[in-house]
Amino acid sequence: MLTETVRETHYVVGDWQAAAFATGPADRARAEAGVAAAYASAGLRPPERYLWVPSPARGAAVAAVIAGHGEALEKAGLDVLLEQARADLGDGEAGPSVLTDVRTRPWEAERAAACSEQGPEQWPRTWAETGGLLWGQVQALVTRVRGAIGEQAQGRPGRAGNRRPSPEEDAAGALLRAATLDAVLGQHDGPWLALFESLGRLDGPLAGLAEVARSAGWWWPYERLAILSERPGELYRDEPGRLHRGDGPALGYPDGFALHAWRGMPIPPDFVASLTGLTPDRISSEQNAELRRVMLEIFGYDRYLAETGARPLHRDETGVLWSIELPGDEPVVMVEVVNSTPEPDGTHRTYYLRVPPDTRTARAGVAWTFGVDEADYHPEKQT
Amino acid sequence: MYRQGDVLILPVPEEAVPQSVRGLPPSPRDGRGRMVLALGEATGHAHALAGPGTLLRTPDPLVPDHLHLPSGGRLVHEEHAAITLPKGWYRVIRQREYVPGSVRVVAD
């Protein structure tokens, strides 16, 4: 009995994780049926028109125009974006936003009911076993997408620091970001939907919202119009789930709206390609500490250490401690750790872990990575 | 103390396990009925144990996971040799890396 419930939760979370990170064309018929169902359970007639846009960025621009911000976008010089949004919107009336009726109110009601049914002790546990497992990774993505939508207001997205945005661009960026707050997050509502489903609460008023989330990206509900966005066409993440790709956008929508990132760190679109022929000198002269960290990772710590003739700070049976001095920054101190289990070819894989700059011995470094004291770190077996 | 790649398994006396942890419901097993201590998301490679026992996780990510093996167990991973663990209570610690301004957890 218990096993059955537990397995279900496991699959529920897995399914919503898959939905949250799903790529490829939306299932438009299913998504529109979901929207209609969400309207119906809010006591509303379905929207007269469904407008499909290729990315949440295009959707946010249309939403900003509907909210009456066309002029502000024009003042910021966003003519192309504005023209596109007006063309997307066409002549039909949108009517007022019905976000509160369709999403906010039923969502809050369901959450409050679930919370009081579970009680103050069980509620955080249920969250931790369901939505909590997905929240960090999904929310990081949502935050990045929101940020990038706002950055469209600047001349060159992604490369901050080249030029200060004008006050008009700042204002337009804020309005575009605000337009994303009027959206239902569709697939990115996965964490909460995992919790609701695990408690058997997706059959009621939230059924329509869940159906859209399984089929499409972000969407904006108005009385007479629903704007729905496609899902990304490509999404690349590293093992801990951070956006990560060296040879293209880590997240890309069909219209070219994209995010570039290396192990979660935002990088300019052409950054990795610009690193051919990278040298240790170029790395140490990069002013931006985050970009420098990316350069070091791409160049390879081992190669950097070899080419700069670095000498180990310390060596013992747990590994080797290295340091890279960087002008105007704290040194990069790393332990080189050896995997005890040999690779199929008999060699032992080594890996580098950055440790606090005041680390003095290899053992202290490895012990720190596990949060134990240097004196206590003595594994009796390691593989 | 046992280390399998990026996971450290630290034996602890039963009385050192907080009461709030012991009262937790066991963490769900995976589709193959195993307790998964840590999972590499992209590779699907996992530090895992089959057999009797409970893995206890608090919602607070700062409180380490605890593992109870009433009759011992065998910790396996696709890329590391298996480790035989005697019966008892363990604290499960995931390796982390220093990042200026924050700390990130390593996943292999």
Short mmCIF file of C-alpha atoms in Angstrom, two decimals:
data_model
loop_
_atom_site.label_atom_id
_atom_site.label_comp_id
_atom_site.label_asym_id
_atom_site.label_seq_id
_atom_site.Cartn_x
_atom_site.Cartn_y
_atom_site.Cartn_z
CA MET A 1 0.00 0.00 0.00
CA LEU A 2 2.67 2.46 1.09
CA THR A 3 5.00 1.33 -1.71
CA GLU A 4 2.33 2.05 -4.27
CA THR A 5 1.77 5.63 -3.11
CA VAL A 6 5.50 6.25 -2.91
CA ARG A 7 6.15 4.97 -6.42
CA GLU A 8 3.40 7.14 -7.72
CA THR A 9 5.01 10.25 -6.22
CA HIS A 10 8.29 9.25 -7.82
CA TYR A 11 6.67 8.99 -11.25
CA VAL A 12 4.60 12.13 -10.76
CA VAL A 13 7.72 14.17 -10.05
CA GLY A 14 9.54 12.57 -12.98
CA ASP A 15 6.69 13.35 -15.36
CA TRP A 16 6.48 17.01 -14.31
CA GLN A 17 10.22 17.34 -14.54
CA ALA A 18 10.02 16.01 -18.09
CA ALA A 19 7.18 18.44 -18.87
CA ALA A 20 9.07 21.40 -17.40
CA PHE A 21 12.12 20.73 -19.55
CA ALA A 22 10.27 19.47 -22.62
CA THR A 23 11.35 20.81 -25.99
CA GLY A 24 9.70 20.69 -29.38
CA PRO A 25 6.47 21.95 -30.90
CA ALA A 26 3.51 22.53 -28.60
CA ASP A 27 0.50 20.24 -28.81
CA ARG A 28 -1.70 23.14 -29.85
CA ALA A 29 -5.06 21.36 -29.87
CA ARG A 30 -4.48 19.95 -26.41
CA ALA A 31 -3.20 23.27 -25.05
CA GLU A 32 -6.20 25.19 -26.42
CA ALA A 33 -8.57 22.62 -24.94
CA GLY A 34 -6.77 23.12 -21.61
CA VAL A 35 -7.16 26.88 -21.83
CA ALA A 36 -10.88 26.52 -22.57
CA ALA A 37 -11.24 24.17 -19.59
CA ALA A 38 -9.42 26.62 -17.30
CA TYR A 39 -11.71 29.44 -18.44
CA ALA A 40 -14.77 27.24 -17.96
CA SER A 41 -13.86 26.29 -14.41
CA ALA A 42 -13.38 30.01 -13.66
CA GLY A 43 -16.92 30.57 -14.95
CA LEU A 44 -15.72 32.30 -18.12
CA ARG A 45 -16.52 31.76 -21.78
CA PRO A 46 -13.50 30.45 -23.70
CA PRO A 47 -11.42 33.09 -25.50
CA GLU A 48 -12.58 33.93 -29.03
CA ARG A 49 -9.08 33.71 -30.38
CA TYR A 50 -5.88 31.78 -29.67
CA LEU A 51 -2.71 33.55 -30.71
CA TRP A 52 0.37 31.33 -30.95
CA VAL A 53 3.78 32.97 -30.64
CA PRO A 54 7.16 31.26 -31.11
CA SER A 55 8.65 32.36 -27.77
CA PRO A 56 7.75 33.88 -24.40
CA ALA A 57 9.69 36.96 -25.54
CA ARG A 58 7.25 37.52 -28.41
CA GLY A 59 4.35 36.83 -26.05
CA ALA A 60 5.63 39.37 -23.51
CA ALA A 61 5.91 42.02 -26.24
CA VAL A 62 2.29 41.45 -27.26
CA ALA A 63 1.22 41.52 -23.61
CA ALA A 64 3.09 44.82 -23.13
CA VAL A 65 1.27 46.31 -26.13
CA ILE A 66 -2.09 45.08 -24.80
CA ALA A 67 -1.25 46.72 -21.45
CA GLY A 68 -0.85 50.02 -23.32
CA HIS A 69 2.94 50.25 -23.31
CA GLY A 70 3.45 50.50 -27.09
CA GLU A 71 4.60 54.08 -26.83
CA ALA A 72 7.20 53.29 -24.18
CA LEU A 73 8.63 50.54 -26.40
CA GLU A 74 8.72 52.97 -29.31
CA LYS A 75 10.58 55.59 -27.25
CA ALA A 76 13.22 53.00 -26.44
CA GLY A 77 13.75 52.48 -30.16
CA LEU A 78 12.29 48.97 -30.17
CA ASP A 79 10.57 49.50 -33.52
CA VAL A 80 11.10 45.98 -34.83
CA LEU A 81 9.84 44.37 -31.64
CA LEU A 82 6.85 46.71 -31.53
CA GLU A 83 5.89 46.20 -35.16
CA GLN A 84 6.11 42.46 -34.71
CA ALA A 85 3.93 42.60 -31.59
CA ARG A 86 1.28 44.76 -33.32
CA ALA A 87 1.26 42.41 -36.30
CA ASP A 88 0.94 39.40 -33.94
CA LEU A 89 -1.94 41.04 -32.12
CA GLY A 90 -3.87 42.07 -35.24
CA ASP A 91 -7.14 43.97 -35.03
CA GLY A 92 -9.10 41.81 -32.63
CA GLU A 93 -9.85 42.97 -29.10
CA ALA A 94 -8.06 41.22 -26.24
CA GLY A 95 -10.21 42.48 -23.38
CA PRO A 96 -8.91 42.69 -19.82
CA SER A 97 -6.48 40.13 -18.33
CA VAL A 98 -8.26 37.27 -16.59
CA LEU A 99 -5.12 35.92 -14.90
CA THR A 100 -6.63 36.29 -11.44
CA ASP A 101 -9.75 34.27 -12.29
CA VAL A 102 -8.04 31.64 -14.40
CA ARG A 103 -4.80 31.07 -12.49
CA THR A 104 -4.18 33.04 -9.28
CA ARG A 105 -7.45 32.42 -7.43
CA PRO A 106 -8.04 28.69 -8.08
CA TRP A 107 -4.32 28.04 -7.57
CA GLU A 108 -4.29 29.79 -4.18
CA ALA A 109 -7.50 28.06 -3.11
CA GLU A 110 -6.05 24.65 -3.93
CA ARG A 111 -2.78 25.45 -2.20
CA ALA A 112 -4.52 26.71 0.94
CA ALA A 113 -6.77 23.62 1.06
CA ALA A 114 -3.83 21.24 0.56
CA CYS A 115 -1.77 23.05 3.18
CA SER A 116 -4.46 22.96 5.83
CA GLU A 117 -5.30 19.31 5.05
CA GLN A 118 -1.63 18.34 5.42
CA GLY A 119 -0.89 20.35 8.52
CA PRO A 120 2.20 22.35 9.38
CA GLU A 121 4.49 19.32 9.85
CA GLN A 122 3.62 17.25 6.81
CA TRP A 123 3.20 20.16 4.37
CA PRO A 124 6.92 21.05 4.07
CA ARG A 125 7.79 17.35 3.75
CA THR A 126 5.30 16.86 0.94
CA TRP A 127 6.70 19.91 -0.81
CA ALA A 128 10.27 18.66 -0.31
CA GLU A 129 9.41 15.29 -1.90
CA THR A 130 7.55 16.76 -4.86
CA GLY A 131 7.74 20.36 -6.04
CA GLY A 132 10.79 21.08 -3.91
CA LEU A 133 12.83 18.60 -5.94
CA LEU A 134 12.13 20.59 -9.10
CA TRP A 135 11.80 24.14 -7.83
CA GLY A 136 15.43 25.26 -7.87
CA GLN A 137 16.20 24.10 -11.41
CA VAL A 138 12.92 25.30 -12.94
CA GLN A 139 12.93 28.63 -11.13
CA ALA A 140 16.52 29.32 -12.20
CA LEU A 141 15.38 28.88 -15.79
CA VAL A 142 12.32 31.10 -15.36
CA THR A 143 14.43 33.85 -13.79
CA ARG A 144 16.89 33.71 -16.68
CA VAL A 145 14.12 33.83 -19.29
CA ARG A 146 12.51 36.82 -17.55
CA GLY A 147 15.83 38.62 -17.40
CA ALA A 148 16.54 37.97 -21.08
CA ILE A 149 13.08 39.22 -22.07
CA GLY A 150 13.85 42.49 -20.28
CA GLU A 151 17.29 42.67 -21.90
CA GLN A 152 15.71 42.78 -25.34
CA ALA A 153 15.20 46.47 -24.60
CA GLN A 154 18.96 46.97 -24.75
CA GLY A 155 20.90 47.22 -27.97
CA ARG A 156 22.97 44.11 -27.42
CA PRO A 157 21.52 41.50 -25.10
CA GLY A 158 23.84 39.32 -23.05
CA ARG A 159 26.88 41.57 -22.98
CA ALA A 160 26.37 43.83 -20.02
CA GLY A 161 28.87 46.58 -19.44
CA ASN A 162 29.50 47.50 -23.08
CA ARG A 163 27.22 50.48 -22.98
CA ARG A 164 24.89 51.83 -20.35
CA PRO A 165 21.24 51.43 -21.34
CA SER A 166 19.33 54.67 -21.79
CA PRO A 167 16.54 55.58 -19.34
CA GLU A 168 14.03 54.78 -22.10
CA GLU A 169 15.59 51.34 -22.57
CA ASP A 170 15.55 50.73 -18.83
CA ALA A 171 11.87 51.66 -18.70
CA ALA A 172 11.00 49.44 -21.67
CA GLY A 173 12.98 46.56 -20.14
CA ALA A 174 11.06 46.90 -16.88
CA LEU A 175 7.75 46.88 -18.76
CA LEU A 176 8.67 43.76 -20.73
CA ARG A 177 9.74 41.99 -17.54
CA ALA A 178 6.50 43.10 -15.88
CA ALA A 179 4.56 41.61 -18.81
CA THR A 180 6.10 38.23 -17.96
CA LEU A 181 4.50 38.45 -14.52
CA ASP A 182 1.09 38.46 -16.21
CA ALA A 183 1.82 35.07 -17.76
CA VAL A 184 0.80 31.62 -16.64
CA LEU A 185 4.06 29.66 -16.81
CA GLY A 186 2.67 26.57 -18.53
CA GLN A 187 5.37 23.87 -18.53
CA HIS A 188 7.35 25.88 -15.94
CA ASP A 189 4.52 25.52 -13.42
CA GLY A 190 5.69 21.88 -13.17
CA PRO A 191 6.99 22.00 -9.56
CA TRP A 192 3.65 23.04 -8.05
CA LEU A 193 1.69 20.81 -10.40
CA ALA A 194 3.83 17.88 -9.16
CA LEU A 195 2.77 18.68 -5.61
CA PHE A 196 -0.90 19.08 -6.53
CA GLU A 197 -0.96 15.85 -8.52
CA SER A 198 0.75 13.89 -5.73
CA LEU A 199 -2.09 14.98 -3.46
CA GLY A 200 -4.73 14.05 -6.04
CA ARG A 201 -5.64 17.67 -6.64
CA LEU A 202 -5.31 17.98 -10.39
CA ASP A 203 -8.74 16.65 -11.31
CA GLY A 204 -10.61 19.71 -10.10
CA PRO A 205 -10.28 23.39 -10.96
CA LEU A 206 -6.61 23.00 -11.93
CA ALA A 207 -7.20 20.34 -14.61
CA GLY A 208 -7.17 22.81 -17.50
CA LEU A 209 -4.02 24.58 -16.29
CA ALA A 210 -2.28 21.21 -15.97
CA GLU A 211 -3.33 20.26 -19.49
CA VAL A 212 -1.78 23.44 -20.93
CA ALA A 213 1.37 22.86 -18.86
CA ARG A 214 1.77 19.38 -20.42
CA SER A 215 1.40 20.82 -23.91
CA ALA A 216 2.83 24.35 -24.19
CA GLY A 217 5.04 27.09 -22.80
CA TRP A 218 4.05 30.36 -21.13
CA TRP A 219 0.59 31.80 -21.85
CA TRP A 220 -1.37 35.00 -21.25
CA PRO A 221 -5.12 34.80 -20.59
CA TYR A 222 -7.40 37.70 -21.62
CA GLU A 223 -11.17 37.83 -21.75
CA ARG A 224 -11.32 37.43 -25.53
CA LEU A 225 -7.82 36.29 -26.41
CA ALA A 226 -5.28 33.78 -25.18
CA ILE A 227 -1.64 34.23 -26.19
CA LEU A 228 0.23 30.92 -26.09
CA SER A 229 3.94 30.41 -26.51
CA GLU A 230 5.75 27.50 -28.07
CA ARG A 231 8.22 25.52 -25.96
CA PRO A 232 11.96 25.81 -26.58
CA GLY A 233 13.37 24.00 -29.57
CA GLU A 234 16.61 23.27 -27.75
CA LEU A 235 17.66 23.00 -24.15
CA TYR A 236 21.05 21.89 -22.87
CA ARG A 237 21.83 21.46 -19.17
CA ASP A 238 24.78 20.05 -17.24
CA GLU A 239 24.57 17.39 -14.56
CA PRO A 240 23.44 19.65 -11.71
CA GLY A 241 20.76 20.95 -14.08
CA ARG A 242 22.26 24.31 -14.97
CA LEU A 243 22.06 25.77 -18.46
CA HIS A 244 25.25 24.73 -20.19
CA ARG A 245 26.46 24.63 -23.77
CA GLY A 246 29.68 25.56 -25.55
CA ASP A 247 28.67 25.44 -29.21
CA GLY A 248 25.34 27.25 -29.35
CA PRO A 249 22.49 28.54 -27.21
CA ALA A 250 21.78 26.55 -24.05
CA LEU A 251 18.10 27.47 -24.43
CA GLY A 252 16.66 28.40 -27.81
CA TYR A 253 13.12 29.10 -29.04
CA PRO A 254 11.98 28.69 -32.65
CA ASP A 255 12.20 32.45 -33.36
CA GLY A 256 15.83 32.67 -32.27
CA PHE A 257 15.15 34.02 -28.77
CA ALA A 258 17.95 32.31 -26.86
CA LEU A 259 20.06 32.13 -23.72
CA HIS A 260 23.75 31.35 -23.73
CA ALA A 261 25.34 29.91 -20.61
CA TRP A 262 28.30 27.95 -19.38
CA ARG A 263 27.57 25.88 -16.28
CA GLY A 264 24.73 28.26 -15.50
CA MET A 265 26.78 31.42 -15.94
CA PRO A 266 25.38 33.80 -18.57
CA ILE A 267 27.84 34.37 -21.38
CA PRO A 268 27.63 36.48 -24.55
CA PRO A 269 26.42 34.50 -27.60
CA ASP A 270 29.80 34.60 -29.35
CA PHE A 271 31.88 34.09 -26.22
CA VAL A 272 32.92 30.45 -26.51
CA ALA A 273 33.64 30.77 -30.23
CA SER A 274 35.80 33.81 -29.45
CA LEU A 275 38.04 31.66 -27.27
CA THR A 276 39.90 29.85 -30.07
CA GLY A 277 43.58 30.39 -29.55
CA LEU A 278 42.98 31.22 -25.89
CA THR A 279 46.16 31.82 -23.91
CA PRO A 280 46.89 32.00 -20.18
CA ASP A 281 47.73 35.70 -20.68
CA ARG A 282 44.35 36.42 -22.16
CA ILE A 283 42.68 34.60 -19.28
CA SER A 284 44.52 36.50 -16.58
CA SER A 285 43.85 39.84 -18.30
CA GLU A 286 40.06 39.29 -18.54
CA GLN A 287 38.48 41.82 -16.19
CA ASN A 288 35.13 40.09 -15.67
CA ALA A 289 35.67 37.45 -12.97
CA GLU A 290 32.79 35.22 -14.12
CA LEU A 291 33.92 35.20 -17.74
CA ARG A 292 37.45 34.49 -16.55
CA ARG A 293 36.18 31.49 -14.63
CA VAL A 294 34.47 30.22 -17.80
CA MET A 295 37.70 30.78 -19.76
CA LEU A 296 39.69 28.82 -17.19
CA GLU A 297 37.25 25.91 -17.29
CA ILE A 298 37.25 25.81 -21.08
CA PHE A 299 41.02 26.13 -21.29
CA GLY A 300 41.36 23.44 -18.63
CA TYR A 301 42.80 23.88 -15.16
CA ASP A 302 45.42 21.18 -15.78
CA ARG A 303 46.59 22.81 -19.01
CA TYR A 304 46.67 26.24 -17.41
CA LEU A 305 48.74 24.92 -14.54
CA ALA A 306 51.12 23.18 -16.95
CA GLU A 307 51.51 26.15 -19.30
CA THR A 308 52.07 28.66 -16.54
CA GLY A 309 54.61 26.35 -14.90
CA ALA A 310 52.60 26.31 -11.69
CA ARG A 311 54.07 24.38 -8.78
CA PRO A 312 51.88 22.48 -6.35
CA LEU A 313 51.35 24.15 -2.98
CA HIS A 314 51.10 20.81 -1.26
CA ARG A 315 50.81 17.11 -1.96
CA ASP A 316 49.73 14.16 0.17
CA GLU A 317 47.91 10.83 -0.30
CA THR A 318 44.53 12.57 -0.74
CA GLY A 319 45.66 14.62 -3.75
CA VAL A 320 47.55 17.70 -4.89
CA LEU A 321 46.83 21.32 -3.94
CA TRP A 322 47.30 23.94 -6.68
CA SER A 323 46.95 27.69 -6.78
CA ILE A 324 46.52 30.14 -9.64
CA GLU A 325 47.24 33.77 -8.79
CA LEU A 326 45.01 36.26 -10.57
CA PRO A 327 45.60 40.01 -10.55
CA GLY A 328 42.96 41.91 -8.63
CA ASP A 329 41.13 38.77 -7.49
CA GLU A 330 41.45 36.04 -4.89
CA PRO A 331 43.63 33.13 -6.06
CA VAL A 332 42.00 30.04 -7.56
CA VAL A 333 43.01 27.28 -5.15
CA MET A 334 42.16 23.73 -6.24
CA VAL A 335 42.64 20.18 -5.11
CA GLU A 336 43.47 17.66 -7.78
CA VAL A 337 41.71 14.49 -6.70
CA VAL A 338 42.31 11.03 -8.15
CA ASN A 339 39.42 8.59 -8.65
CA SER A 340 40.41 5.39 -6.86
CA THR A 341 38.55 3.18 -9.32
CA PRO A 342 40.59 2.81 -12.52
CA GLU A 343 39.08 3.62 -15.92
CA PRO A 344 38.63 0.70 -18.38
CA ASP A 345 42.08 1.51 -19.84
CA GLY A 346 43.73 1.21 -16.43
CA THR A 347 44.38 4.93 -15.92
CA HIS A 348 42.90 6.88 -13.02
CA ARG A 349 40.73 9.88 -13.80
CA THR A 350 41.72 13.04 -11.97
CA TYR A 351 39.44 15.98 -11.36
CA TYR A 352 39.90 19.46 -9.95
CA LEU A 353 37.74 21.00 -7.27
CA ARG A 354 38.02 24.61 -6.27
CA VAL A 355 38.41 25.10 -2.50
CA PRO A 356 38.59 28.22 -0.31
CA PRO A 357 41.66 30.37 -1.05
CA ASP A 358 43.08 29.99 2.48
CA THR A 359 43.41 26.17 2.15
CA ARG A 360 46.96 25.02 3.00
CA THR A 361 47.06 21.24 2.47
CA ALA A 362 45.55 18.80 -0.02
CA ARG A 363 43.90 16.89 2.83
CA ALA A 364 42.37 20.09 4.20
CA GLY A 365 41.06 20.85 0.71
CA VAL A 366 39.46 17.44 0.16
CA ALA A 367 38.09 17.43 3.73
CA TRP A 368 36.54 20.86 3.06
CA THR A 369 34.74 19.55 -0.04
CA PHE A 370 32.96 17.11 2.27
CA GLY A 371 32.48 19.60 5.08
CA VAL A 372 34.59 17.65 7.60
CA ASP A 373 37.69 18.66 9.54
CA GLU A 374 41.11 17.95 8.08
CA ALA A 375 42.04 15.85 11.11
CA ASP A 376 38.89 13.73 10.76
CA TYR A 377 39.22 13.01 7.07
CA HIS A 378 40.50 9.43 6.81
CA PRO A 379 38.31 7.21 4.58
CA GLU A 380 38.97 3.55 5.32
CA LYS A 381 37.81 2.67 1.86
CA GLN A 382 37.43 4.76 -1.27
CA THR A 383 36.47 3.83 -4.80
CA MET B 1 34.28 6.70 6.76
CA TYR B 2 33.82 5.59 3.14
CA ARG B 3 34.15 7.55 -0.07
CA GLN B 4 32.63 6.61 -3.41
CA GLY B 5 33.54 9.33 -5.91
CA ASP B 6 31.77 12.50 -4.83
CA VAL B 7 29.86 10.96 -1.92
CA LEU B 8 31.20 10.51 1.62
CA ILE B 9 29.49 8.01 3.94
CA LEU B 10 30.21 8.77 7.58
CA PRO B 11 29.25 6.22 10.28
CA VAL B 12 27.46 7.90 13.19
CA PRO B 13 26.29 6.46 16.51
CA GLU B 14 22.51 6.02 16.61
CA GLU B 15 22.17 8.53 19.45
CA ALA B 16 23.83 11.18 17.26
CA VAL B 17 20.96 11.02 14.75
CA PRO B 18 18.56 13.85 15.57
CA GLN B 19 15.11 12.77 16.72
CA SER B 20 13.59 15.01 14.04
CA VAL B 21 15.43 12.98 11.39
CA ARG B 22 14.47 9.59 12.82
CA GLY B 23 10.80 10.55 12.73
CA LEU B 24 10.88 11.26 8.99
CA PRO B 25 9.08 9.04 6.49
CA PRO B 26 11.63 7.08 4.39
CA SER B 27 12.69 8.75 1.18
CA PRO B 28 11.06 7.10 -1.88
CA ARG B 29 13.03 4.36 -3.68
CA ASP B 30 13.67 4.63 -7.40
CA GLY B 31 11.91 2.68 -10.17
CA ARG B 32 14.25 -0.27 -9.51
CA GLY B 33 13.48 -0.27 -5.78
CA ARG B 34 16.84 1.20 -4.77
CA MET B 35 17.80 3.90 -2.29
CA VAL B 36 19.54 6.54 -4.38
CA LEU B 37 22.02 8.63 -2.38
CA ALA B 38 22.94 10.87 -5.28
CA LEU B 39 22.02 10.86 -8.94
CA GLY B 40 23.88 12.27 -11.91
CA GLU B 41 20.97 13.76 -13.80
CA ALA B 42 22.33 13.57 -17.34
CA THR B 43 24.07 10.20 -17.16
CA GLY B 44 21.52 8.57 -14.87
CA HIS B 45 24.48 7.09 -12.97
CA ALA B 46 23.64 6.75 -9.31
CA HIS B 47 25.19 6.00 -5.93
CA ALA B 48 22.59 3.44 -4.87
CA LEU B 49 21.82 0.62 -2.44
CA ALA B 50 19.33 -2.22 -2.77
CA GLY B 51 18.15 -4.26 0.17
CA PRO B 52 16.70 -3.35 3.54
CA GLY B 53 17.26 0.10 5.00
CA THR B 54 15.95 3.62 5.05
CA LEU B 55 17.21 6.87 3.60
CA LEU B 56 16.02 9.91 5.55
CA ARG B 57 16.00 13.37 4.02
CA THR B 58 14.81 16.55 5.66
CA PRO B 59 13.29 19.33 3.57
CA ASP B 60 16.17 21.54 4.70
CA PRO B 61 19.03 21.08 2.21
CA LEU B 62 21.54 22.16 4.87
CA VAL B 63 20.73 19.16 7.08
CA PRO B 64 22.67 16.14 5.73
CA ASP B 65 20.87 13.00 4.63
CA HIS B 66 20.95 10.00 6.96
CA LEU B 67 21.03 6.34 6.05
CA HIS B 68 20.04 3.42 8.28
CA LEU B 69 21.22 -0.05 7.32
CA PRO B 70 19.86 -2.58 9.85
CA SER B 71 21.79 -5.43 8.23
CA GLY B 72 24.49 -3.66 6.24
CA GLY B 73 24.47 -3.03 2.50
CA ARG B 74 26.39 -2.71 -0.73
CA LEU B 75 26.82 0.74 -2.27
CA VAL B 76 27.12 0.59 -6.06
CA HIS B 77 27.81 3.07 -8.84
CA GLU B 78 28.29 2.58 -12.58
CA GLU B 79 31.79 4.07 -12.55
CA HIS B 80 33.11 3.14 -9.12
CA ALA B 81 33.87 -0.13 -7.37
CA ALA B 82 31.17 -1.22 -4.91
CA ILE B 83 31.64 -0.59 -1.19
CA THR B 84 30.34 -2.94 1.48
CA LEU B 85 28.89 -1.05 4.42
CA PRO B 86 28.49 -2.63 7.88
CA LYS B 87 25.12 -2.31 9.62
CA GLY B 88 24.47 0.94 11.38
CA TRP B 89 23.62 4.60 10.89
CA TYR B 90 25.40 6.88 8.43
CA ARG B 91 25.51 10.50 7.46
CA VAL B 92 25.60 10.96 3.67
CA ILE B 93 27.64 13.94 2.49
CA ARG B 94 27.76 15.18 -1.08
CA GLN B 95 30.99 16.73 -2.29
CA ARG B 96 30.87 20.48 -2.88
CA GLU B 97 33.03 22.99 -4.64
CA TYR B 98 34.05 26.49 -3.63
CA VAL B 99 32.59 29.20 -5.81
CA PRO B 100 33.35 32.81 -4.86
CA GLY B 101 30.16 34.12 -3.28
CA SER B 102 28.48 30.71 -2.99
CA VAL B 103 29.09 26.97 -2.78
CA ARG B 104 27.96 24.46 -5.36
CA VAL B 105 27.43 20.73 -5.07
CA VAL B 106 29.39 18.45 -7.37
CA ALA B 107 27.62 15.85 -9.52
CA ASP B 108 29.54 13.22 -11.47
#
